[in-house]
One Martini backbone bead per residue (centre of mass of N, CA, C, O) as a GRO file, in nm:
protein
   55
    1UNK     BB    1  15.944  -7.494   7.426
    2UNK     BB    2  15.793  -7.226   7.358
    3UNK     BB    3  15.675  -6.910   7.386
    4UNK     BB    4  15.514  -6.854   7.176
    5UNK     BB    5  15.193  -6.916   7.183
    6UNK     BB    6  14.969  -6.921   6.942
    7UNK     BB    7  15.062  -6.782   6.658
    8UNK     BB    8  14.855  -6.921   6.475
    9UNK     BB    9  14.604  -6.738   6.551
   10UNK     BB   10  14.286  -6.582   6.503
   11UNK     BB   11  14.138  -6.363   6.504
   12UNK     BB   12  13.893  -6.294   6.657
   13UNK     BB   13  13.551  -6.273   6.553
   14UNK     BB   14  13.273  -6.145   6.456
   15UNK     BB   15  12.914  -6.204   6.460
   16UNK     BB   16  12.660  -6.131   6.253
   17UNK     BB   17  12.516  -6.008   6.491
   18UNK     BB   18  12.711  -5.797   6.636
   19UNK     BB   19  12.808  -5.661   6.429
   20UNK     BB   20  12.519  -5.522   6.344
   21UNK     BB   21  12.482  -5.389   6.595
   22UNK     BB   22  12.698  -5.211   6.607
   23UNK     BB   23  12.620  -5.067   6.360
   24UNK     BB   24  12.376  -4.954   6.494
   25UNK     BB   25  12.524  -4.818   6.704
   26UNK     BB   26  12.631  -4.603   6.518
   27UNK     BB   27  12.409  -4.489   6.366
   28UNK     BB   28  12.245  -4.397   6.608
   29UNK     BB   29  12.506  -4.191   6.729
   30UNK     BB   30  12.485  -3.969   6.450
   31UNK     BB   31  12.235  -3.927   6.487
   32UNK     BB   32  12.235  -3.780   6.749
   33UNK     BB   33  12.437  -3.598   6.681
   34UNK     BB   34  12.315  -3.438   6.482
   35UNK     BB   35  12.069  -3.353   6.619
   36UNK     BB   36  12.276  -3.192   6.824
   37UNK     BB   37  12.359  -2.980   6.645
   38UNK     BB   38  12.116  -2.858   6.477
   39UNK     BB   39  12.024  -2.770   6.771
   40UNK     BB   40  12.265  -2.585   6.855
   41UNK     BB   41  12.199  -2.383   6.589
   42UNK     BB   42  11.932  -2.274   6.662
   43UNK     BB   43  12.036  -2.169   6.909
   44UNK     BB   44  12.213  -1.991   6.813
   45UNK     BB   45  12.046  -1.853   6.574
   46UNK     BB   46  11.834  -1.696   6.788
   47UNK     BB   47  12.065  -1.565   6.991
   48UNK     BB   48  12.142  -1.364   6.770
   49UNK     BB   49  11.845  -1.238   6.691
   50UNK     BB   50  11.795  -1.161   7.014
   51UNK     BB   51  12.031  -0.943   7.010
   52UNK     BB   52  11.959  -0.760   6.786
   53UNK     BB   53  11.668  -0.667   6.885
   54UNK     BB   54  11.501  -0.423   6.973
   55UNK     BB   55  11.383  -0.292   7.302
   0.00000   0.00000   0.00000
């Protein structure tokens, strides 16, 4: 008997609805990122021109 069994078995493949999935779901999550990116950029800029501003 082998020791190692199932060597010639091919990786699991994801199906054609899961990998969709996932895609969507990366994608989602870069908008999400970039969104917050966005935000982060909006609010440095503010405290910076507010830290400018003569009181």
């Amino acid at each position: 008997m082998s020791k190692h069994k199932n060597q010639n078995r091919s990786p699991k493949r994801l199906t054609a609805t899961k990998e969709e999935k996932y895609k969507q779901q990366i994608t989602e999550l870069k908008r999400q990122l970039h969104d917050a990116e966005l935000d982060r950029d909006i609010l440095k800029t503010l405290a910076t021109i507010t830290r400018k501003q003569p009181k």
